[in-house]
PDB file of C-alpha atoms and ligand atoms in Angstrom:
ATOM      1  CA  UNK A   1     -23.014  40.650   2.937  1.00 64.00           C
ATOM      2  CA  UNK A   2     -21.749  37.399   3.004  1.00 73.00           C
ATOM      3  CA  UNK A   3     -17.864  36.692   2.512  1.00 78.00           C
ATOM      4  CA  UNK A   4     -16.141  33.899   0.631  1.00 83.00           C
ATOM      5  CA  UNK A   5     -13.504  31.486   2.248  1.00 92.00           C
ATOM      6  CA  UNK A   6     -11.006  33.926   0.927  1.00 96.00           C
ATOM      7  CA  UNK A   7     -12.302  37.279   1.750  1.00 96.00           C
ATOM      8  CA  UNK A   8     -12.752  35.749   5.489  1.00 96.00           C
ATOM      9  CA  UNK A   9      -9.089  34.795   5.107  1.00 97.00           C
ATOM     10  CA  UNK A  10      -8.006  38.079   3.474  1.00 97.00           C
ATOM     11  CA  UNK A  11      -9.642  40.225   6.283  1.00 97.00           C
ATOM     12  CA  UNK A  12      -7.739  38.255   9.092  1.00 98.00           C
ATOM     13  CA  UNK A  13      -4.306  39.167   7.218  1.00 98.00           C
ATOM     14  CA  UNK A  14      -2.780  42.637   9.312  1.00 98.00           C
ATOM     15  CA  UNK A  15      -2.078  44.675   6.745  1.00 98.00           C
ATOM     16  CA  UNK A  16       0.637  46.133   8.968  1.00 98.00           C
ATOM     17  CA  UNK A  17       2.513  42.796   9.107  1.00 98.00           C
ATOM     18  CA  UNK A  18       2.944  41.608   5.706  1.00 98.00           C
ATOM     19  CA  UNK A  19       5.786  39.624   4.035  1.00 98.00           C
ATOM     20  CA  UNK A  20       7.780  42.211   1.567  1.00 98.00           C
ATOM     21  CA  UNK A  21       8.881  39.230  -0.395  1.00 99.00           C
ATOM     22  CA  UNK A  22       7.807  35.744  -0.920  1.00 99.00           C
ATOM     23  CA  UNK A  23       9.084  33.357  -3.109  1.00 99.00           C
ATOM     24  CA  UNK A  24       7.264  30.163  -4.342  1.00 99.00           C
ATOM     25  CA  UNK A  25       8.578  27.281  -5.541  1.00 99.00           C
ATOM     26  CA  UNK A  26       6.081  26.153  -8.091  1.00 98.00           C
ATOM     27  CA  UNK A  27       5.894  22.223  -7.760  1.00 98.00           C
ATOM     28  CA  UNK A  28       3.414  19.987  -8.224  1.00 98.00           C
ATOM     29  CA  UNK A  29       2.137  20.423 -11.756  1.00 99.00           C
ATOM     30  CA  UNK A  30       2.919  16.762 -12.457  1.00 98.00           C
ATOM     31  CA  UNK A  31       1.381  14.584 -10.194  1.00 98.00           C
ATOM     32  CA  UNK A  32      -1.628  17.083 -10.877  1.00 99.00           C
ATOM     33  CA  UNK A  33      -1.774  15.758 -14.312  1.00 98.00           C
ATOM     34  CA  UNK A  34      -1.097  12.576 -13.515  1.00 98.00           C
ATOM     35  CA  UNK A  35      -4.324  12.540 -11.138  1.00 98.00           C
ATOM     36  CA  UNK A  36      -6.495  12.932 -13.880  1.00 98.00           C
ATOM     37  CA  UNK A  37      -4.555  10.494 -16.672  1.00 98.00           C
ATOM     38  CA  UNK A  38      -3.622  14.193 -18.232  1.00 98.00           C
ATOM     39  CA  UNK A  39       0.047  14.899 -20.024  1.00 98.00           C
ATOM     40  CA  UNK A  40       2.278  16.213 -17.696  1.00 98.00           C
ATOM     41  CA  UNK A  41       2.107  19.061 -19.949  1.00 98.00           C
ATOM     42  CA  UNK A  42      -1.670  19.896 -18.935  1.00 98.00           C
ATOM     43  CA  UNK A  43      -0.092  20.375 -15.552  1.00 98.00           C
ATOM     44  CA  UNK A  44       1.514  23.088 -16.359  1.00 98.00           C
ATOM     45  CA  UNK A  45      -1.429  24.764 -18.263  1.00 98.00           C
ATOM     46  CA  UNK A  46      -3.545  24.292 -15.562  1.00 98.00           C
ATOM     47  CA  UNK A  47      -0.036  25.777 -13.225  1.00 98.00           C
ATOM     48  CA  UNK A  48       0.010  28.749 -15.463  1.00 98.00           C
ATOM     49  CA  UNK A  49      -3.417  29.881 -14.750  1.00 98.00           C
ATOM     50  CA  UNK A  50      -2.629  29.732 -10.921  1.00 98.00           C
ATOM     51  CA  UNK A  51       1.074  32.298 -12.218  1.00 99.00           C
ATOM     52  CA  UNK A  52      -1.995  34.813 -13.364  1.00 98.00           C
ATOM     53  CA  UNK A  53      -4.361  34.432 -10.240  1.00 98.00           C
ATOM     54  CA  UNK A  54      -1.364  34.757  -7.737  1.00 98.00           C
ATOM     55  CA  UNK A  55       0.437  37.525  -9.505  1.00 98.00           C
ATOM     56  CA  UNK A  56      -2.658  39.305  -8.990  1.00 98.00           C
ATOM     57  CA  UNK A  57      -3.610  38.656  -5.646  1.00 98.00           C
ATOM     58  CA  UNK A  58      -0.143  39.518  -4.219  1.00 98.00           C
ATOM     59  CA  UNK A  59      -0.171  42.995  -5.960  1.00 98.00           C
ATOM     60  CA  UNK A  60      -3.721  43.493  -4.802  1.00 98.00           C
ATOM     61  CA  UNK A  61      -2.291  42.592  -1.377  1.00 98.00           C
ATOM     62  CA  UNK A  62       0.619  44.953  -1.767  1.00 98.00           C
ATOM     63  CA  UNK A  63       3.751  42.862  -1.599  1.00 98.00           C
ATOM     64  CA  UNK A  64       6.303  44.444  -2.405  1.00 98.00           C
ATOM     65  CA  UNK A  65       8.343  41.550  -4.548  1.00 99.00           C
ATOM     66  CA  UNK A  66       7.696  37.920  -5.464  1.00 99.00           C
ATOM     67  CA  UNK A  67       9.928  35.379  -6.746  1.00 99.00           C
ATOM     68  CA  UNK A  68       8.583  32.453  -8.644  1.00 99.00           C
ATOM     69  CA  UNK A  69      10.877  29.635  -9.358  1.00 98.00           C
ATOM     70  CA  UNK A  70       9.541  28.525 -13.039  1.00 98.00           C
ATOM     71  CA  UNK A  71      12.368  26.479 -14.314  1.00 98.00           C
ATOM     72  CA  UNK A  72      15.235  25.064 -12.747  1.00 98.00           C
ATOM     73  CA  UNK A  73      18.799  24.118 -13.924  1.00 98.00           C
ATOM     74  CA  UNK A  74      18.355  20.778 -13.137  1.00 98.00           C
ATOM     75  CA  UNK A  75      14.776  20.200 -15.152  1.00 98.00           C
ATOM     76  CA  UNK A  76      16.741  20.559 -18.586  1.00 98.00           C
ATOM     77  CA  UNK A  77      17.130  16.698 -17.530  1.00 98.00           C
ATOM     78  CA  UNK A  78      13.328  16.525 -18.086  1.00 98.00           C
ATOM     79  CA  UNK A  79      12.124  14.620 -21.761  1.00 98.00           C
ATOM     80  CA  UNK A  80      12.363  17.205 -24.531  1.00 98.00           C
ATOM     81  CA  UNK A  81       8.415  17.127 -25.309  1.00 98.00           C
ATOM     82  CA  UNK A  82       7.946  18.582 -21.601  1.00 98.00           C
ATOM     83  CA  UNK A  83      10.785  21.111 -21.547  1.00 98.00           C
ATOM     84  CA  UNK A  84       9.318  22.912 -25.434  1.00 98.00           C
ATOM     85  CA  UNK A  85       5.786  22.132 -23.826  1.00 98.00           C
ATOM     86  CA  UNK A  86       6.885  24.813 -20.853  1.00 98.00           C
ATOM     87  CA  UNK A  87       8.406  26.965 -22.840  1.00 98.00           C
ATOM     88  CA  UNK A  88       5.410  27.643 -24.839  1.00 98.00           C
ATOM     89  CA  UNK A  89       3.426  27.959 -22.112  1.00 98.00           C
ATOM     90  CA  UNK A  90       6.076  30.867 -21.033  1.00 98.00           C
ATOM     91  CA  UNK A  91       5.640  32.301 -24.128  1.00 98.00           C
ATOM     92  CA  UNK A  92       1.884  32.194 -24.217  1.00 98.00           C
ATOM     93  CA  UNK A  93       1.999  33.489 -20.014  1.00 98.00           C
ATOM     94  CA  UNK A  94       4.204  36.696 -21.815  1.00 98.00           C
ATOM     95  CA  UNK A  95       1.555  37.383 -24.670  1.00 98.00           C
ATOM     96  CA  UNK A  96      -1.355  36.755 -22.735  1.00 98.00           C
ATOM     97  CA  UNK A  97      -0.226  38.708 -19.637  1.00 98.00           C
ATOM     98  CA  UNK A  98       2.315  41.487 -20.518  1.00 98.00           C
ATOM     99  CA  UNK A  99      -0.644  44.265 -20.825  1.00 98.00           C
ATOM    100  CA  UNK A 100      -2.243  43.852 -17.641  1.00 98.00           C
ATOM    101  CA  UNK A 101       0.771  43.245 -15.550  1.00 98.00           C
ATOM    102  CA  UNK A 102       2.713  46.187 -17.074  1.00 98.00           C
ATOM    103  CA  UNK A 103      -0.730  48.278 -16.777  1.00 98.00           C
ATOM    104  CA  UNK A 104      -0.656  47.063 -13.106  1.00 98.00           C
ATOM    105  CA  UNK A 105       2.857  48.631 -12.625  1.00 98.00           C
ATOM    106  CA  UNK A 106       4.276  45.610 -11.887  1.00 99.00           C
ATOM    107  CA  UNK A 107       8.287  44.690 -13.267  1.00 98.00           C
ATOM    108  CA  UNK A 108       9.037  41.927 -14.429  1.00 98.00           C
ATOM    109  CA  UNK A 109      12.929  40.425 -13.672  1.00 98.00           C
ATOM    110  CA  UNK A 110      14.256  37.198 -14.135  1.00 98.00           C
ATOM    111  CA  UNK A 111      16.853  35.192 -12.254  1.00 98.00           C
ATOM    112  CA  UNK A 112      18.799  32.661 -14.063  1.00 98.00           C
ATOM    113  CA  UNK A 113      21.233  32.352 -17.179  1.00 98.00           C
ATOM    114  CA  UNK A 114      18.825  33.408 -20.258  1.00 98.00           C
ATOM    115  CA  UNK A 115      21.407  32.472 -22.877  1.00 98.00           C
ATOM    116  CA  UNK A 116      20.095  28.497 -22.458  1.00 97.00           C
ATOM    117  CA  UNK A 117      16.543  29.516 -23.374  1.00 98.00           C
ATOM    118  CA  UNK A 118      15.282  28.958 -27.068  1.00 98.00           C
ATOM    119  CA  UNK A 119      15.220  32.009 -29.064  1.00 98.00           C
ATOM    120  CA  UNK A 120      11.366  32.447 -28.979  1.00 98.00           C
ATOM    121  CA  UNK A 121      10.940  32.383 -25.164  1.00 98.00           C
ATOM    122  CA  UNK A 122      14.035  33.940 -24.460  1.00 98.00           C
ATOM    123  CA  UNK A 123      13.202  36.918 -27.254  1.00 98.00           C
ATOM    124  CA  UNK A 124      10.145  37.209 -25.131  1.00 98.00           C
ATOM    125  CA  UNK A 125      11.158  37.263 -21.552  1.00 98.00           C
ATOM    126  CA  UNK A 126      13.491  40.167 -22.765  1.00 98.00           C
ATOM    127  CA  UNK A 127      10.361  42.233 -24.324  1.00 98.00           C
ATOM    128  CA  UNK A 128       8.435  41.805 -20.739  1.00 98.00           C
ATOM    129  CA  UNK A 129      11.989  43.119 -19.087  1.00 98.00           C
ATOM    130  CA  UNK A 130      12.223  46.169 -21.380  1.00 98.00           C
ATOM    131  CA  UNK A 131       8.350  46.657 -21.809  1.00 98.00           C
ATOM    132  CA  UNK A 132       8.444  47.013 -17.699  1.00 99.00           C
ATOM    133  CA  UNK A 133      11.327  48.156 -16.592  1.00 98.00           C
ATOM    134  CA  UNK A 134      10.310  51.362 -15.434  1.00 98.00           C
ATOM    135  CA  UNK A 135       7.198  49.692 -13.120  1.00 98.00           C
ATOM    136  CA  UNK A 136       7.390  50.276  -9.258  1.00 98.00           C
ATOM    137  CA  UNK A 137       4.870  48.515  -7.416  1.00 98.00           C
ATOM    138  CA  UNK A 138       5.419  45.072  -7.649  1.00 98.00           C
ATOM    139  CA  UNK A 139       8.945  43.220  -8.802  1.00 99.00           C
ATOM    140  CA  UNK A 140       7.967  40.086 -10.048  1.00 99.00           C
ATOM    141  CA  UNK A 141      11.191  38.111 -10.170  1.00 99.00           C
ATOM    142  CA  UNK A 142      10.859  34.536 -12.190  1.00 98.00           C
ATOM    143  CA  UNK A 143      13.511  32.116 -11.838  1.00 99.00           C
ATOM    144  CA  UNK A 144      14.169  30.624 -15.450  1.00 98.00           C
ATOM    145  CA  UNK A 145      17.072  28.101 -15.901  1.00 98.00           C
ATOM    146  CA  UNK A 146      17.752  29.606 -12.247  1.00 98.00           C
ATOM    147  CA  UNK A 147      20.051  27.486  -9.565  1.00 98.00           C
ATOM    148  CA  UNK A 148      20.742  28.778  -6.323  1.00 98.00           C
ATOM    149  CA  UNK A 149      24.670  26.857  -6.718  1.00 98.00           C
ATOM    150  CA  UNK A 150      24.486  28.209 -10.097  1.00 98.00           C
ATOM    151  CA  UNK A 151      23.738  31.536  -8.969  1.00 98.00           C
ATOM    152  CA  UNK A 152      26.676  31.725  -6.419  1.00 98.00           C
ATOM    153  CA  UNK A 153      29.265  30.069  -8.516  1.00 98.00           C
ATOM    154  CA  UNK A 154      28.614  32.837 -11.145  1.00 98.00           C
ATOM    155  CA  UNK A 155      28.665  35.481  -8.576  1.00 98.00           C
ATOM    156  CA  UNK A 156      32.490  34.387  -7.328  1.00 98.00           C
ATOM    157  CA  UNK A 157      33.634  34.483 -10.704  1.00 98.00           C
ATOM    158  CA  UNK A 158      32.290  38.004 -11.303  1.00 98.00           C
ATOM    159  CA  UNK A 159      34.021  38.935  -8.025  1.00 98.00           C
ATOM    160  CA  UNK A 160      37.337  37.220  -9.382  1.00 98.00           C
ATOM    161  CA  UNK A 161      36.585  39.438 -12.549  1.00 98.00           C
ATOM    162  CA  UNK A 162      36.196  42.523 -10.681  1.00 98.00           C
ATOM    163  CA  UNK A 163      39.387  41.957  -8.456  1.00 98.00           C
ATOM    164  CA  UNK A 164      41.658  41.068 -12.059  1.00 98.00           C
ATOM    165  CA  UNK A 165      40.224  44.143 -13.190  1.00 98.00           C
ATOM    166  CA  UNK A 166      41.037  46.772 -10.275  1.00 98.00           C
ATOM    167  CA  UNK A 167      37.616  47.384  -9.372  1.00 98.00           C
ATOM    168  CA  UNK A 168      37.140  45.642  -5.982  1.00 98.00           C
ATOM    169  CA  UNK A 169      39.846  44.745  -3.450  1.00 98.00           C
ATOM    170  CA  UNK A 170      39.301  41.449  -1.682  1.00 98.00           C
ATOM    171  CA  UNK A 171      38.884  43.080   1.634  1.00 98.00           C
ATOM    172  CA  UNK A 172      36.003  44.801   0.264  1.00 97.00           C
ATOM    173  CA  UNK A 173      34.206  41.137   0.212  1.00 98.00           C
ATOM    174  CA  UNK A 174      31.233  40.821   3.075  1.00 98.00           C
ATOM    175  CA  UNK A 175      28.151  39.303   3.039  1.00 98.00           C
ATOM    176  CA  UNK A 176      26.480  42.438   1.610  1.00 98.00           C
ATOM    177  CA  UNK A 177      28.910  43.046  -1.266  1.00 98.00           C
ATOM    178  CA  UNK A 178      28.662  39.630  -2.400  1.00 98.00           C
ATOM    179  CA  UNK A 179      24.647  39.360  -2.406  1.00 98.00           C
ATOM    180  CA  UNK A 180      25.019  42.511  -5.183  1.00 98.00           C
ATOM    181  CA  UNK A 181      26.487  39.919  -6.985  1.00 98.00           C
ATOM    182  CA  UNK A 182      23.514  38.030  -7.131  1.00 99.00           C
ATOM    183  CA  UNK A 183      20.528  37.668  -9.343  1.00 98.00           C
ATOM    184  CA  UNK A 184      18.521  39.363  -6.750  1.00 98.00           C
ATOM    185  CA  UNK A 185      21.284  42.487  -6.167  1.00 98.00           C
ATOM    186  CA  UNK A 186      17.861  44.756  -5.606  1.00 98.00           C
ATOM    187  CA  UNK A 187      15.586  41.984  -4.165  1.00 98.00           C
ATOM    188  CA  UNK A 188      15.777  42.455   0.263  1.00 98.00           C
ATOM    189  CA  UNK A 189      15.497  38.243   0.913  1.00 98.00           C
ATOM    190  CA  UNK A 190      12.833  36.433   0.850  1.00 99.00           C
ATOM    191  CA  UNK A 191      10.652  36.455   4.416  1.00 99.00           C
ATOM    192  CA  UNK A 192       8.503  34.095   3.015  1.00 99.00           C
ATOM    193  CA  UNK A 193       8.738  30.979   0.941  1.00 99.00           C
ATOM    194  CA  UNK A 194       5.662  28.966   0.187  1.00 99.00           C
ATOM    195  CA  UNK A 195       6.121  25.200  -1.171  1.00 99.00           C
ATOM    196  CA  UNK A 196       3.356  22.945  -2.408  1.00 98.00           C
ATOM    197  CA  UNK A 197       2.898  19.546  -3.699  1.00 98.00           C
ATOM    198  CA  UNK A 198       4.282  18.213  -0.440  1.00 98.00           C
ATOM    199  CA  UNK A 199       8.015  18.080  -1.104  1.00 98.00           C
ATOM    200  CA  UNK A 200      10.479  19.215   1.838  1.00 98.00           C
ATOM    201  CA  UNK A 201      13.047  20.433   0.039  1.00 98.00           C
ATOM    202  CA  UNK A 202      14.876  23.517  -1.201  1.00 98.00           C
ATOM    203  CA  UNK A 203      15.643  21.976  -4.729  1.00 98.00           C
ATOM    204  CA  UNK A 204      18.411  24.362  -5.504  1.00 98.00           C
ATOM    205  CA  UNK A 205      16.225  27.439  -5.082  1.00 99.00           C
ATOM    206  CA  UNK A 206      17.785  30.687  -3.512  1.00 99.00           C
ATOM    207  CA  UNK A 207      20.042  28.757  -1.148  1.00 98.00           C
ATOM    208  CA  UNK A 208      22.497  32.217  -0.189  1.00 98.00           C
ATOM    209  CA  UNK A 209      19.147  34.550   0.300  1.00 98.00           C
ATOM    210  CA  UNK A 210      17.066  32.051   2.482  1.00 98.00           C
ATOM    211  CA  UNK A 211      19.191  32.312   5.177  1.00 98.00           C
ATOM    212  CA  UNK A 212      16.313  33.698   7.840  1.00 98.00           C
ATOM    213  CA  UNK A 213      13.485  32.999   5.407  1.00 98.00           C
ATOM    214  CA  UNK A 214      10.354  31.640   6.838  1.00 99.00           C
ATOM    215  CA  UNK A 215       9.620  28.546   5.282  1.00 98.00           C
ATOM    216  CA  UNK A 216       5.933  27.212   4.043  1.00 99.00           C
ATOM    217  CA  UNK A 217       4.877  23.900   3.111  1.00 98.00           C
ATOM    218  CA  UNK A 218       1.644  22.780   1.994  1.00 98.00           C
ATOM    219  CA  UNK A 219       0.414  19.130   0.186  1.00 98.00           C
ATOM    220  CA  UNK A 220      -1.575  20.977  -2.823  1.00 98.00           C
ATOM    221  CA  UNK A 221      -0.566  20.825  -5.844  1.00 98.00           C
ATOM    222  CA  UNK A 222       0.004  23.957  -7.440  1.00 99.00           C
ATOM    223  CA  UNK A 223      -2.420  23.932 -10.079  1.00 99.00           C
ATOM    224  CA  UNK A 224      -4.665  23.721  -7.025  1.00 98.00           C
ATOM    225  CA  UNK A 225      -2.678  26.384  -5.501  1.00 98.00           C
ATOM    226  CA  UNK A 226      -5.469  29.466  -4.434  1.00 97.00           C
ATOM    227  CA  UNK A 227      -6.045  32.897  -3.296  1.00 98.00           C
ATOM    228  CA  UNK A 228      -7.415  30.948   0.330  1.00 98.00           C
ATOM    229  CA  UNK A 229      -4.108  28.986  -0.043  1.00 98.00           C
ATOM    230  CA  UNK A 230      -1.625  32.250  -0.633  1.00 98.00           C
ATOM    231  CA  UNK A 231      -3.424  33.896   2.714  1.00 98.00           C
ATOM    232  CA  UNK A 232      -3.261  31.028   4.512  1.00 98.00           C
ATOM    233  CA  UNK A 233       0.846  30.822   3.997  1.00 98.00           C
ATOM    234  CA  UNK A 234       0.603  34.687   4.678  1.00 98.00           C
ATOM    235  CA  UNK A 235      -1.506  33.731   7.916  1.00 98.00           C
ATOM    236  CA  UNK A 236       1.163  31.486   9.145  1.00 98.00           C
ATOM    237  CA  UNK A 237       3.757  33.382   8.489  1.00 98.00           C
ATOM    238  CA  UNK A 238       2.228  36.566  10.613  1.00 98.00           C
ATOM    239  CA  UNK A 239       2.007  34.197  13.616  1.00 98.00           C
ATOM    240  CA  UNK A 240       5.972  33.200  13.422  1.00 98.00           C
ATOM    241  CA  UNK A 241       8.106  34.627  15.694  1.00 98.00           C
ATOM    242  CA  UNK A 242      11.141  35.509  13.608  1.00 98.00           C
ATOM    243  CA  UNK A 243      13.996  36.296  15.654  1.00 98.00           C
ATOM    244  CA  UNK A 244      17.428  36.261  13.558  1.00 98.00           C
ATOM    245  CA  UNK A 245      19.257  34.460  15.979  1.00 97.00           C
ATOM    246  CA  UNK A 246      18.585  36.979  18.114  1.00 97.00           C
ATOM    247  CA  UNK A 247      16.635  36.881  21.558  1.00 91.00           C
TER     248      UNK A 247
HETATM  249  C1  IPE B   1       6.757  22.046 -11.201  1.00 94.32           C
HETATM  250  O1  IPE B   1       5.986  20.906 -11.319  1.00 94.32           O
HETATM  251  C2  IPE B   1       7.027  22.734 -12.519  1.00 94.32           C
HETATM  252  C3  IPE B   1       8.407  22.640 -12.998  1.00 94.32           C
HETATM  253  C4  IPE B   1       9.405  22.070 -12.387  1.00 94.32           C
HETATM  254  C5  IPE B   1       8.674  23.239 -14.294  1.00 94.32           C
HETATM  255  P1  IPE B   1       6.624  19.502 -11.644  1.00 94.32           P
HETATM  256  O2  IPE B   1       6.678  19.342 -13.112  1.00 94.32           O
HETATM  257  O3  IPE B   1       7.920  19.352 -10.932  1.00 94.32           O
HETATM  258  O4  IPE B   1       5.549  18.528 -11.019  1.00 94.32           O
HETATM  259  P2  IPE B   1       5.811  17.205 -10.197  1.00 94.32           P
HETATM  260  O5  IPE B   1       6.706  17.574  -9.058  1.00 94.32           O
HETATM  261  O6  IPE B   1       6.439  16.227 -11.117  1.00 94.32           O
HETATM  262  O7  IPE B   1       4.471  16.775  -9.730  1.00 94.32           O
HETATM  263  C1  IPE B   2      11.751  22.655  -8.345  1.00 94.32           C
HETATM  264  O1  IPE B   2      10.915  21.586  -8.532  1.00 94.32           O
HETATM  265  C2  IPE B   2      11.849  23.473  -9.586  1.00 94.32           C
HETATM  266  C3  IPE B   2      10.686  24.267  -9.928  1.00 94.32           C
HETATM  267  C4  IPE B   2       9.563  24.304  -9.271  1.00 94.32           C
HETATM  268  C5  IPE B   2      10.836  25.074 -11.102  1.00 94.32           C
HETATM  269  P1  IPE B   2      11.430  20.158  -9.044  1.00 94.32           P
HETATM  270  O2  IPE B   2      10.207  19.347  -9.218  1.00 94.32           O
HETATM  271  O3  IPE B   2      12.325  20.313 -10.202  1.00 94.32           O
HETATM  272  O4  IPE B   2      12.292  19.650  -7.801  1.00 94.32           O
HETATM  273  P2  IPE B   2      12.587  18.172  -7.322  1.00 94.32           P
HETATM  274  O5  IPE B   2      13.151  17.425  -8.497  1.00 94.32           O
HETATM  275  O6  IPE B   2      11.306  17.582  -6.856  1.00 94.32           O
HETATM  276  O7  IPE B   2      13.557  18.319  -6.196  1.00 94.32           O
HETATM  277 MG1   MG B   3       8.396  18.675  -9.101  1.00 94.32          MG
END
């Protein structure tokens, strides 16, 4: 039998070897549209599709968790015909999606500040949360209105909180105590973070849990983003020697 670009790919991949979490940041969607005289909108469509396809072929893969930064704290500067355009788009992911991913086992957990969402997307990111709460194979944790300053600014003050209240001392404050305090308190970091679209930057996206993360970036957009392209991050990730400032 012949084997697709991907299988071939896929087979490569030691199974023995493989990132427990990876983390995308989701760029690219844009330009994408732009490309083909689309609405930047259409982008996004076509980016959503790409949500489904990778969801999938990292479960069938068996990693363990995978963060996908959706929405950032900074994009509520974007025009308000792009921001309701990606919030339906969440909403429609959610009703399309919820019965296959929760029949898949998979849990669904965001990362970010919820409150800032409009009440239909934010009504149903909490159904998906409930709905799959109880899943164990796969955590799939979206960041929505997520920033990784955000994120640690909020965690200090809930430490502050915790200290006025007689519940922590500050000598009890390491590096382990304060990542509970973050979005990801049951997420081990990220060994892997993939980002297309051919930006070199972090853009605010899990800046305390990246620490020894092994970074990816490819020039495709992601609504071009495929199976071939998620093994070939994987690929390059199984031939890094990580070493943790170690020898
Ligand atoms: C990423 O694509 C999606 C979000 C930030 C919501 P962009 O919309 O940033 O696409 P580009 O970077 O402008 O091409
Ligand atoms: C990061 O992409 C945010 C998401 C992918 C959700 P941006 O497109 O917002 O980042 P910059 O503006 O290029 O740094
Ligand atoms: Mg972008």
């Amino acid at each position: 039998m012949r084997l697709n670009s991907a299988q071939e790919l896929r087979k490569k991949i030691d199974p023995m070897k493989l990132p427990k979490h990876v983390a995308i940041i989701m760029d690219g969607n844009g330009r994408w549209a732009k490309k083909r005289h689309l609405p930047r909108t259409a982008g996004h469509q076509e980016g959503m599709k790409r949500v489904v396809e990778i969801v999938e072929v990292a479960n069938k893969l068996n990693i363990e968790y995978l963060s996908l930064y959706a929405f950032s704290t900074e994009n509520w500067k974007r025009p308000k015909e792009e921001i309701q355009g990606i919030m339906k788009i969440l909403v429609q992911y959610i009703r399309m999606e919820l019965e296959r991913i929760h029949k898949n086992n998979i849990k669904i957990q965001v990362m970010g500040d919820l409150k800032r969402l409009p009440d239909a997307p934010r009504k149903e990111v909490e159904r998906a949360i409930e709905k799959t709460k109880n899943n164990s194979k796969m955590i799939l944790n979206i960041g929505l209105n997520y920033g990784g300053r955000d994120e640690i600014v909020r965690a200090v003050k809930n430490i502050l909180e915790d200290i006025e209240m007689g519940k922590l001392k500050k000598e009890d404050i390491d590096k382990e105590l304060f990542s509970q305090y973050l979005y990801t308190h049951n997420l081990p970091d990220p060994d892997l973070l993939i980002r297309p679209s051919g930006e070199i930057r972090l853009s605010n996206f899990m800046l305390y849990q990246v620490a020894y993360t092994e970074f990816y970036f490819c020039d495709t957009y992601w609504p071009d983003f495929k199976e071939e392209d998620f093994y070939k991050a994987i690929l390059e990730y199984q031939s890094r020697n990580r070493r943790f400032g170690g020898v």
